[in-house]
Coordinates of C-alpha atoms in Angstrom, one line a residue:
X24 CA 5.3 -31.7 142.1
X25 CA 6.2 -32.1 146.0
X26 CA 4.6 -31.9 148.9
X27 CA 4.7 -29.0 150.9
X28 CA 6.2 -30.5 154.7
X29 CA 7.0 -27.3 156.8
X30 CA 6.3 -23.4 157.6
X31 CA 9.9 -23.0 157.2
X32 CA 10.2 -24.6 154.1
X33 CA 6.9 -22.4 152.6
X34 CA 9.0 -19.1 153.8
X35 CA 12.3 -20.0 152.2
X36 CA 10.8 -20.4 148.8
X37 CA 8.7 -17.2 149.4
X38 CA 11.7 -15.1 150.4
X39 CA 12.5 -15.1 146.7
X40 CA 9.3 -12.8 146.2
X41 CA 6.3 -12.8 143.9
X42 CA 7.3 -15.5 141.0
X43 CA 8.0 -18.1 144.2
X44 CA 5.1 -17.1 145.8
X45 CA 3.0 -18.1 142.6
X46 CA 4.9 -21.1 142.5
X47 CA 4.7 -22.3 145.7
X48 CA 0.8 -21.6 145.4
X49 CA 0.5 -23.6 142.1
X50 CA 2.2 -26.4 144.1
X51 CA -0.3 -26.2 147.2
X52 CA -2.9 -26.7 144.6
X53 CA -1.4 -29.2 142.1
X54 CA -0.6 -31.1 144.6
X55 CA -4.4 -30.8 146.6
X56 CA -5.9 -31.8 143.3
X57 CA -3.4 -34.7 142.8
X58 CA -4.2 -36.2 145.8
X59 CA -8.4 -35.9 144.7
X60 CA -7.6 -38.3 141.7
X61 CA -7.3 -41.6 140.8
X62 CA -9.5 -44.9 142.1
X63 CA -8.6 -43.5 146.2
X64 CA -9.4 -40.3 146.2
X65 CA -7.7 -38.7 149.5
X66 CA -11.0 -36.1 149.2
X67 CA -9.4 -33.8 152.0
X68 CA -11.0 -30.8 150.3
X69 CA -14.8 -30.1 150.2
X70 CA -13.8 -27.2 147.8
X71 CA -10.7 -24.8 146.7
X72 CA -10.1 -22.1 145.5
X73 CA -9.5 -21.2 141.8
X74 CA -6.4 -18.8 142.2
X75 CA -4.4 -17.5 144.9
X76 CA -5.0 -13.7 146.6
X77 CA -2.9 -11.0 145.2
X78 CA 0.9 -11.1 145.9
X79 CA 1.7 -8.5 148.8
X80 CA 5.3 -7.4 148.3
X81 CA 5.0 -5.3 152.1
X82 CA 4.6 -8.5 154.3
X83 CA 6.4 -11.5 152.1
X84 CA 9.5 -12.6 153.6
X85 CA 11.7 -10.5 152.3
X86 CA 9.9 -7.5 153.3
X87 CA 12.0 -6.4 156.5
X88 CA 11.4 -7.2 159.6
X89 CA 7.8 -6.3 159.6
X90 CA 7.0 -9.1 157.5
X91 CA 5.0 -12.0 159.4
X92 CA 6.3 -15.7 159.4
X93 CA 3.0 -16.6 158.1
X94 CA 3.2 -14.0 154.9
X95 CA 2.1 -16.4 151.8
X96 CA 1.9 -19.2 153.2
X97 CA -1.2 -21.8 152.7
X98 CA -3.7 -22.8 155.3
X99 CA -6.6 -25.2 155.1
X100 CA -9.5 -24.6 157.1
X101 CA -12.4 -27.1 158.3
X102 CA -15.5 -26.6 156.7
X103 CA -17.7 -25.6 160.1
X104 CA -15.3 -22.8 160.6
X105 CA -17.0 -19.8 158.4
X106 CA -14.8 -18.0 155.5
X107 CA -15.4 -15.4 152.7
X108 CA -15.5 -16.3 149.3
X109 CA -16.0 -20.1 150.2
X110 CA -18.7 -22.5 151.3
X111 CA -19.1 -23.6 154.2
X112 CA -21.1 -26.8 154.4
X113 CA -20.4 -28.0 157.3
X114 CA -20.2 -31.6 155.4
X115 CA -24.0 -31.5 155.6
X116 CA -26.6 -31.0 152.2
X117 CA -28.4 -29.0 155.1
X118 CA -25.8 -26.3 154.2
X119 CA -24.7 -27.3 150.5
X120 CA -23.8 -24.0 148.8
X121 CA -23.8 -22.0 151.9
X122 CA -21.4 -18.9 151.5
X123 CA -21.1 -17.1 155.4
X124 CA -20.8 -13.3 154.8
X125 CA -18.4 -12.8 157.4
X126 CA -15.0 -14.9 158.2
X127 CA -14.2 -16.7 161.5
X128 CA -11.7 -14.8 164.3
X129 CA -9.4 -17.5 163.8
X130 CA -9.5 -17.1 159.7
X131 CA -9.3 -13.4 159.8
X132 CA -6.5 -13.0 162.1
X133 CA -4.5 -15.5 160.0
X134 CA -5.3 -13.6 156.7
X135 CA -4.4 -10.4 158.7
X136 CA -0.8 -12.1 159.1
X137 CA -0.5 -12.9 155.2
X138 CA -1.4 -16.3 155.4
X139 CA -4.3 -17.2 153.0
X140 CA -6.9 -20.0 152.8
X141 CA -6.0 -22.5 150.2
X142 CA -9.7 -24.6 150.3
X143 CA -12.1 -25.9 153.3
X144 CA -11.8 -29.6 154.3
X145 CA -13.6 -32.4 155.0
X146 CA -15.4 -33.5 158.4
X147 CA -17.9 -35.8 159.9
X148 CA -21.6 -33.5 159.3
X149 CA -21.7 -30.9 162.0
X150 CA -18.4 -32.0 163.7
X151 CA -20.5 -35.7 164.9
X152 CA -18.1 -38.5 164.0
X153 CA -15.1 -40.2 164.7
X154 CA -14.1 -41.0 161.1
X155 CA -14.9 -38.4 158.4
X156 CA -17.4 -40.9 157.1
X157 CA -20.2 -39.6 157.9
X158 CA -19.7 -36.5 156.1
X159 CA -22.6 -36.3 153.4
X160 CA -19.9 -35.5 150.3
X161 CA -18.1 -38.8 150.7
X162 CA -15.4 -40.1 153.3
X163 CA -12.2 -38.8 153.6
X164 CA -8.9 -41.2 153.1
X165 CA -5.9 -41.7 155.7
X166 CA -2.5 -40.8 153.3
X167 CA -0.3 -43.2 155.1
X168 CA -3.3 -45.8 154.3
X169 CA -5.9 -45.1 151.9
X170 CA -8.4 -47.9 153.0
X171 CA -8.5 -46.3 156.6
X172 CA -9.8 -43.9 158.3
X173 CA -8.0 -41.1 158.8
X174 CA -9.6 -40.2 162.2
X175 CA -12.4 -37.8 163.1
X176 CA -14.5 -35.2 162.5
X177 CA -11.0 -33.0 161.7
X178 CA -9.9 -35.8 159.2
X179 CA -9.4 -33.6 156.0
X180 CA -7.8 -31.1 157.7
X181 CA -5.6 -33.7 159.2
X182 CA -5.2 -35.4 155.9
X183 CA -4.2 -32.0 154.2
X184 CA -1.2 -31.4 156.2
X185 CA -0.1 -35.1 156.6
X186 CA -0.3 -35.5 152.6
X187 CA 1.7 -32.2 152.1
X188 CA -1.3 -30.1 150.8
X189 CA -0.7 -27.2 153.7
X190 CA 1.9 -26.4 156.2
X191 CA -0.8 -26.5 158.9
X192 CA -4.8 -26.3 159.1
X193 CA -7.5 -25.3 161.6
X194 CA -9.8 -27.4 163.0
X195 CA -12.1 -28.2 165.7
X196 CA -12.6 -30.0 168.6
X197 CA -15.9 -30.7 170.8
X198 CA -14.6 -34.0 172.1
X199 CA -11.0 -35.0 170.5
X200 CA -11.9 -34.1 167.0
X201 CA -8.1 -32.8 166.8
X202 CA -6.3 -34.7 168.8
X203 CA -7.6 -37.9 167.7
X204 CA -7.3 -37.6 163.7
X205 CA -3.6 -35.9 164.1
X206 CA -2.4 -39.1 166.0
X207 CA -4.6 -41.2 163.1
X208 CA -2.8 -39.5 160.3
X209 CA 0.9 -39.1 162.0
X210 CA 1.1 -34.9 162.5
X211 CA 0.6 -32.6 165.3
X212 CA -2.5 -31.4 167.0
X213 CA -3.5 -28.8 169.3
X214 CA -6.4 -28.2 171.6
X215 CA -6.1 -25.1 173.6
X216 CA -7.9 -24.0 176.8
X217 CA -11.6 -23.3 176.1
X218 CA -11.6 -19.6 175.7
X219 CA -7.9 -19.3 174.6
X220 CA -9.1 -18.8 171.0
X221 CA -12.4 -17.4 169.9
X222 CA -15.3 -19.4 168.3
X223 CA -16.5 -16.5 166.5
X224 CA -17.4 -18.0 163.2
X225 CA -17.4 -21.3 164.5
X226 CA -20.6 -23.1 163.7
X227 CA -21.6 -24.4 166.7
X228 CA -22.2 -28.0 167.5
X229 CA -21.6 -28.4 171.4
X230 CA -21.2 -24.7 172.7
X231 CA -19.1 -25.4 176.5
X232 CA -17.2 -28.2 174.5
X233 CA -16.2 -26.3 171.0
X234 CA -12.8 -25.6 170.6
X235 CA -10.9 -24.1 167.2
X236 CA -7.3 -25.4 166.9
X237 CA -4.5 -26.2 164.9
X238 CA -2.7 -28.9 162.6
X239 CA 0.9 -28.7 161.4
X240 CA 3.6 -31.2 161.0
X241 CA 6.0 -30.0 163.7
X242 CA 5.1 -28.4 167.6
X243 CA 7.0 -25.2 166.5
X244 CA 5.1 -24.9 163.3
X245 CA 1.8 -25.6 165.7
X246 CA 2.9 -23.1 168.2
X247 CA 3.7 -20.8 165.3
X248 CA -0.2 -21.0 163.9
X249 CA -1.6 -20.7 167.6
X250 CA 0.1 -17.9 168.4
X251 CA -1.3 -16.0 165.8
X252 CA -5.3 -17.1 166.5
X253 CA -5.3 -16.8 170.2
X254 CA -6.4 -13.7 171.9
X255 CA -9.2 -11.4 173.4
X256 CA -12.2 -11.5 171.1
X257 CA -15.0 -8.7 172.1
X258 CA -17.3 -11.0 169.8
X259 CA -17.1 -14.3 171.6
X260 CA -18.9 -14.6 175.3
X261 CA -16.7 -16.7 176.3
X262 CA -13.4 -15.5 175.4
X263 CA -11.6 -15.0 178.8
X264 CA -11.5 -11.2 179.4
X265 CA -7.8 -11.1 180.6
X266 CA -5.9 -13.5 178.4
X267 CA -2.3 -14.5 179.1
X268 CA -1.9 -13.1 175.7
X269 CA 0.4 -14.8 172.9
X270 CA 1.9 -17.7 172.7
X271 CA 5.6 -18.1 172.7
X272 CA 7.5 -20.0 170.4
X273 CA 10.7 -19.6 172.3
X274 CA 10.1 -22.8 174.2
X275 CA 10.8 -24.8 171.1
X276 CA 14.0 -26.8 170.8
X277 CA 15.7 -27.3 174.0
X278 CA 14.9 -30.6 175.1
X279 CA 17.5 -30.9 178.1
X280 CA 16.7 -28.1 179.6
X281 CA 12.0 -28.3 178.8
X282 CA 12.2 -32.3 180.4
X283 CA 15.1 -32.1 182.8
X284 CA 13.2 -31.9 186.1
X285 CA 9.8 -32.1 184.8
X286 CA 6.9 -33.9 186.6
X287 CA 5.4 -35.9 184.1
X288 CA 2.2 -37.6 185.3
X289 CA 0.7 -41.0 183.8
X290 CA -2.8 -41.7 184.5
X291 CA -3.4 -45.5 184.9
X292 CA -6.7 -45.4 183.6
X293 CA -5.2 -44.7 180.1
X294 CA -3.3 -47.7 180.0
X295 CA -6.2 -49.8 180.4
X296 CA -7.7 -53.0 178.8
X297 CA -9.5 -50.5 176.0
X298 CA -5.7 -49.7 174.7
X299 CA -4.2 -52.3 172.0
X300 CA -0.9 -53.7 172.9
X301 CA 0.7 -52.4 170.1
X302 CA -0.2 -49.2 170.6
X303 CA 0.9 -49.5 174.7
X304 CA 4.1 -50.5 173.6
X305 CA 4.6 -47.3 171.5
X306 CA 3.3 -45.2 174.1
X307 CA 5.7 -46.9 176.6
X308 CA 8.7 -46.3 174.7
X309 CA 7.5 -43.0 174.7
X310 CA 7.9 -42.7 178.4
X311 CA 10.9 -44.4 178.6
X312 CA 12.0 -41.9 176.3
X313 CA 11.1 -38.9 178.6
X314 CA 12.8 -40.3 181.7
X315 CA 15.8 -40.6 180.3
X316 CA 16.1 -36.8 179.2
X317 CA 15.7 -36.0 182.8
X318 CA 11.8 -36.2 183.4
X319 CA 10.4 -37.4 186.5
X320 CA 7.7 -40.1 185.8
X321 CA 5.0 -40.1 188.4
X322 CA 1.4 -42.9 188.4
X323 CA -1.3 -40.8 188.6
X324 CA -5.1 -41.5 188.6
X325 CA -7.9 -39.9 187.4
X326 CA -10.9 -41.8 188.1
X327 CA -13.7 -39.8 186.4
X328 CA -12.3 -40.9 183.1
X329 CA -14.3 -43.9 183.2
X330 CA -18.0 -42.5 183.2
X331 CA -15.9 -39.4 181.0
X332 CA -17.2 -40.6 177.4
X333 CA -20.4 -41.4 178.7
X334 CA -20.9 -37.9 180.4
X335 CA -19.7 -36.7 177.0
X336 CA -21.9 -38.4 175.2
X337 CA -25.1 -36.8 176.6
X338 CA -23.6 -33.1 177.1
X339 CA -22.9 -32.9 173.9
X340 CA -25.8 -34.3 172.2
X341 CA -28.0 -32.2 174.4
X342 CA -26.5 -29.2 173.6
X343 CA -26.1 -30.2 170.0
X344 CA -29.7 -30.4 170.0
X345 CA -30.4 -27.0 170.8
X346 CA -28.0 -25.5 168.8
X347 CA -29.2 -27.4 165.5
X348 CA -32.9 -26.2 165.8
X349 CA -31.8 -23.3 164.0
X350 CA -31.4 -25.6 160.7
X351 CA -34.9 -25.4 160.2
X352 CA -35.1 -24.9 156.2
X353 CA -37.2 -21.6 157.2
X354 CA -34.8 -19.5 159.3
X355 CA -30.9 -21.3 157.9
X356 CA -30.2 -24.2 155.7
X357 CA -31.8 -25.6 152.2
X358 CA -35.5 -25.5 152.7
X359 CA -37.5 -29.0 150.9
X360 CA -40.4 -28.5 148.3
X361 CA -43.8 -30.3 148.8
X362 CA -44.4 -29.0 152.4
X363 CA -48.1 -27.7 152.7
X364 CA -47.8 -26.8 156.1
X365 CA -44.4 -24.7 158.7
X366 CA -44.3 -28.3 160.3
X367 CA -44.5 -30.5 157.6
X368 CA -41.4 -28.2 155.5
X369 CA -39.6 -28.5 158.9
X370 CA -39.7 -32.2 159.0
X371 CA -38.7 -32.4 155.1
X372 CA -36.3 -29.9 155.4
X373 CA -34.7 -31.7 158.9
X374 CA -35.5 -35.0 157.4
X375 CA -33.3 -34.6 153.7
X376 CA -31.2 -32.6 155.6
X377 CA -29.2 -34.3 158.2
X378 CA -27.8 -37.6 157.4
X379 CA -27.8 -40.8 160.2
X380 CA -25.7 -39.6 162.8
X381 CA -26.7 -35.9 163.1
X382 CA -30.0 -37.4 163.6
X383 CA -29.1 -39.6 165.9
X384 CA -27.5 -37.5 168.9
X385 CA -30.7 -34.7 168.2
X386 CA -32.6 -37.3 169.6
X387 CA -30.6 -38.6 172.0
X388 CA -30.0 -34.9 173.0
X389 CA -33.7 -33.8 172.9
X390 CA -34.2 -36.8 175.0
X391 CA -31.9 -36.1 177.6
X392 CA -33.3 -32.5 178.4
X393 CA -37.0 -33.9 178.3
X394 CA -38.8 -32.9 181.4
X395 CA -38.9 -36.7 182.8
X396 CA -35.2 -37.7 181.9
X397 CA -34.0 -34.3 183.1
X398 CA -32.7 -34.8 186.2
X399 CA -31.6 -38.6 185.5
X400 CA -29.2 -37.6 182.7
X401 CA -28.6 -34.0 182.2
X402 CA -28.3 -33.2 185.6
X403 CA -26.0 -36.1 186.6
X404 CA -23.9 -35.7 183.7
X405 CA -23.2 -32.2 184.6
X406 CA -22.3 -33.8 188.1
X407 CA -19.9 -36.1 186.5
X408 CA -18.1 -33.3 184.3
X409 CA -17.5 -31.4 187.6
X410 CA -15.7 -34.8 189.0
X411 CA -13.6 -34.6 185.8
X412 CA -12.8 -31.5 186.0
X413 CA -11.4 -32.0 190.0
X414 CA -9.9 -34.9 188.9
X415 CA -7.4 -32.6 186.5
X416 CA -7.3 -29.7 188.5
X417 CA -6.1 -32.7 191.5
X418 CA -3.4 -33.9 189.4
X419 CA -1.6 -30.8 188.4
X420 CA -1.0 -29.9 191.6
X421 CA 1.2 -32.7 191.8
X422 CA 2.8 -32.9 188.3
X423 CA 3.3 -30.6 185.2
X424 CA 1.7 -32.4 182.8
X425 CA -0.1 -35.7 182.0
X426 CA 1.0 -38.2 179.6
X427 CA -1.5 -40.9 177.6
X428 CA -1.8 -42.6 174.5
X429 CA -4.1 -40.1 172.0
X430 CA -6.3 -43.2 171.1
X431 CA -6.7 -47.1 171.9
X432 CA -6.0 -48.0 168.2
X433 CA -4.4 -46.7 165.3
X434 CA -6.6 -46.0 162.3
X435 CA -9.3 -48.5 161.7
X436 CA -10.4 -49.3 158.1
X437 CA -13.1 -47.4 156.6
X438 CA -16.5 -48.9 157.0
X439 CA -15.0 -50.8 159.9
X440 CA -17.1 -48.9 162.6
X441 CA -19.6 -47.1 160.8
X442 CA -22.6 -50.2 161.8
X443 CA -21.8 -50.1 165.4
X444 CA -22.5 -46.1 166.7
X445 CA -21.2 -47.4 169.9
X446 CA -17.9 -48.8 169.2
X447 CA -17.1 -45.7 166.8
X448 CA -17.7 -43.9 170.2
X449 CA -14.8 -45.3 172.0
X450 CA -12.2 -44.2 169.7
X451 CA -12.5 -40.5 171.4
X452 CA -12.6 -42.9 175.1
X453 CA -9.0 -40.9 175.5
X454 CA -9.6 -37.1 174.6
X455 CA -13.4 -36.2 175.8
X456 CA -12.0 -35.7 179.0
X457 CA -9.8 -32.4 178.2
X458 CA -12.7 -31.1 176.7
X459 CA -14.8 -31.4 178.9
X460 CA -12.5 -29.9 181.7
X461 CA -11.7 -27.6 179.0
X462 CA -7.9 -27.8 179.7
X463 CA -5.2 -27.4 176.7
X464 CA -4.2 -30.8 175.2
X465 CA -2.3 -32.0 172.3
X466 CA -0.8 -35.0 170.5
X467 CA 2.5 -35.4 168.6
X468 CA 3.4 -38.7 166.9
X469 CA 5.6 -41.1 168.9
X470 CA 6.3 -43.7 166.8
X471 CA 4.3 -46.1 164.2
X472 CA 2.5 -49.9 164.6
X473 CA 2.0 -52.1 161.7
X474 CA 2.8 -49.2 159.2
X475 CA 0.5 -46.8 160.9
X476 CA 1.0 -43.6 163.3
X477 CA 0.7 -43.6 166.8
X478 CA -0.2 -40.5 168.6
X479 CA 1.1 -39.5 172.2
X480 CA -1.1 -37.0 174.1
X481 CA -0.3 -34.3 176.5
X482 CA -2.2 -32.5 178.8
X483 CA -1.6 -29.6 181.2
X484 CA -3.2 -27.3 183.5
X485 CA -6.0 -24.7 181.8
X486 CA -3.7 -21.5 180.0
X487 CA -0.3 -23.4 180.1
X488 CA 0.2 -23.8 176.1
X489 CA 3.8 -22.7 176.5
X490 CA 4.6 -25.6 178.7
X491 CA 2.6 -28.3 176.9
X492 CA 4.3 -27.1 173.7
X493 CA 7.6 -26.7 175.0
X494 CA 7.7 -30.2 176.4
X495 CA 6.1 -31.6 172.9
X496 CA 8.9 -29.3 171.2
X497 CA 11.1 -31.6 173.4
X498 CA 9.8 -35.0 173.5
X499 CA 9.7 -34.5 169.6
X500 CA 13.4 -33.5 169.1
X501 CA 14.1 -37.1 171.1
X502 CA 11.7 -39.3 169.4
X503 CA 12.9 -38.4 165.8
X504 CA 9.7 -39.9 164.1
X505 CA 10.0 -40.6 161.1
X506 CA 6.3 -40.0 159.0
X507 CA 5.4 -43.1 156.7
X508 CA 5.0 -40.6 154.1
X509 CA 8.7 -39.4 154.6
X510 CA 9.9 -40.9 151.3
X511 CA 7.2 -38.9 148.8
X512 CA 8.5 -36.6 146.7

């Protein structure tokens, strides 16, 4: 059976009713269990489900003009973000078996529009990886290469839709964990502006740095997903209390008239010595691409992205830190036998429970926020975030939106990284910074090196989604890429 490439491909075979939409679900599965078998597993999915939801004549396509795009159509969710009727593991045996007993913001308001959730995918434990390797149920493969990477801690979720499980997926992103594995895998990624769409349901791993977002292969089949998520959510603090509100679709397809006069800014510091020269000669192409449909190209700098990762790198573990004390084996997660004191079951429990990496940035984080380190990290990395954040807000005052390549590399192989915690690092060195000014950002793939995608990142000013993804819809109708997967059936 095929893969499934497109929203608009899912709705013209569920426009024929019920027997298409069972068929088109049968495909979604046969062809996520295909991709589980053999001696290179994909292993996108932590878990599926067994049968489809009930057929709902009222909102399938051809229901009138009530019906919702999304009516039918499969969606694959990450496993931190919480659904009914599922686990959701968060790729840890901390959680194995967990089933939340309420759905995520994001989830619901999909399922409200007809779509339904097909299985949860794979990720690096708690969101903490580059790679989906350190997920404790096995890595997850890269479909264009199945002894790489396929990017992290999104990869299933990227792997799903660039393997033709799904249309599109959810995912999440603390520091590039979108971005990064949709340029790795060769699909679209969006990060939108913190608070843009709710983390209800979102198991928390850095709480100013979490964002839920979306996967598809196309920007207007991104846009389409986004639009439906994003939105005022009385249950999340920090959703902004006067949201723009949707997010238009109408900006897809026009690519004279979205670049034509555009201010496209190119930040130096992303074209450094960390990028590979086959990737920088993608990325330039790219540009060259958008100046001729009319874009003006303009050298920016943003200086803070140099001490960005490493301001990242202890925000994030220090509020990882605190928000993983929870998973105590007393008050969440799977408790250990033999404990014959509270302590000594915390330290099994904590101990069995978290795998290397998890481990790893608790202590770094718990660290970090000790009373004599403080003010020497904490502080000053809080300092530094503030510089990063000017250093955007600078920028687009001058220009619409920022151009960079979405990683230094194209997908490493697997096990490459995995002994050097430091080097794995880097490969977010070009997306920590959006999240950590919490501005929208997203990638879209701009071309291949050595058989392997390349992803080009955009970046605009905090609430301008219908920009970015109108000058993605754009830059995408010039490029033309053409998938390494585009020959499967």
């Amino acid at each position: 059976m095929g893969a499934l490439r497109s929203l608009s491909a899912a709705r013209e075979m569920l426009s024929l009713g019920e027997d298409a939409y069972l068929e088109l679900a049968s495909l979604a599965l046969h062809r996520a269990h295909e991709l589980e078998g053999g001696e290179a597993p994909i292993h996108a999915f932590l878990s599926l489900v067994e049968e489809p939801p009930r057929f709902r004549a009222e909102l399938s396509p051809a229901g009138g003009a009530a019906a919702s795009r999304l009516a039918g159509v499969p969606i694959a969710v990450k496993d931190n973000i919480c659904t009914l009727g599922l686990p959701t593991t968060c790729g840890s045996r901390l959680l194995e078996g967990y089933v939340s007993p309420y759905a995520a913001t994001a989830v619901r308001r999909l399922e409200e529009s007809g779509a339904w959730v097909i299985g949860k995918t794979n990720l690096d434990e708690f969101g903490m990886g580059s790679s989906t390797e350190n997920s404790a149920f096995g890595p997850t493969r890269n479909p264009a290469d199945r002894k790489r990477v396929p990017g992290g801690s999104s990869g299933g979720s990227a792997a799903a839709v660039a393997a033709g499980v799904v249309p599109a997926a959810l995912g999440s992103s603390t520091g590039g964990s979108i971005r990064q594995p949709a340029a790795m895998c060769g699909v679209v990624g969006v990060k939108p502006t913190y608070g843009r769409v709710s983390r209800y349901g979102l198991v928390a791993f850095a709480s100013s740095l979490d964002h839920v977002g979306v996967f598809a292969r196309s920007v207007p089949d991104a846009a389409a997903i986004l639009g439906v998520v994003v939105g005022v959510d009385r249950r999340d603090a920090t959703s902004r209390p006067r949201d723009p509100g949707p997010v238009s679709t109408s900006t897809a397809g026009e690519p004279s008239e979205a670049l034509r006069g555009r201010s496209i800014g190119v930040p130096a510091e992303y074209f450094g010595d960390e990028l590979d020269d086959g990737v920088r000669q993608v990325a330039e192409r790219a540009l060259d691409t958008i100046g001729e449909a009319g874009a003006r190209l303009i050298p920016v700098s943003l200086p803070s992205t140099a001490t960005a990762l490493s301001c990242y790198y202890v925000v994030a573990p220090a509020e990882a830190s605190a928000n993983l004390a929870r998973f105590d084996g007393v008050r969440y997660g799977r408790r250990a036998t033999g404990g014959r004191t509270l302590s000594e079951t915390y330290l099994r429990s904590r101990g069995e429970g978290f795998g290397d990496e998890v481990k790893r940035r608790i202590l770094l984080g718990t660290h970090v926020l000790s009373a004599r380190q403080y003010e020497a990290y904490y502080l000053r990395a809080l300092e530094l975030r503030r510089h990063v954040h000017e250093d955007f807000r600078r920028a687009f005052r001058t220009v619409d939106a920022l151009f960079a390549p979405t990683t230094p590399t194209v997908a490493f192989r697997l096990g490459e990284k995995r002994a050097t915690p430091t080097e794995m690092y880097t490969a977010d060195i070009f997306t920590v910074a959006a999240n950590l000014a919490g501005i929208p950002a997203m990638t879209i793939p701009i071309g291949n090196q050595g058989g392997m995608p390349v992803g080009g990142q955009l970046m605009c000013a905090a609430w301008e989604e219908e920009k970015m993804l109108g000058i993605a819809a754009a830059l995408e109708t010039c490029l033309e890429y053409v998938h390494p997967l585009a020959g499967e059936a």
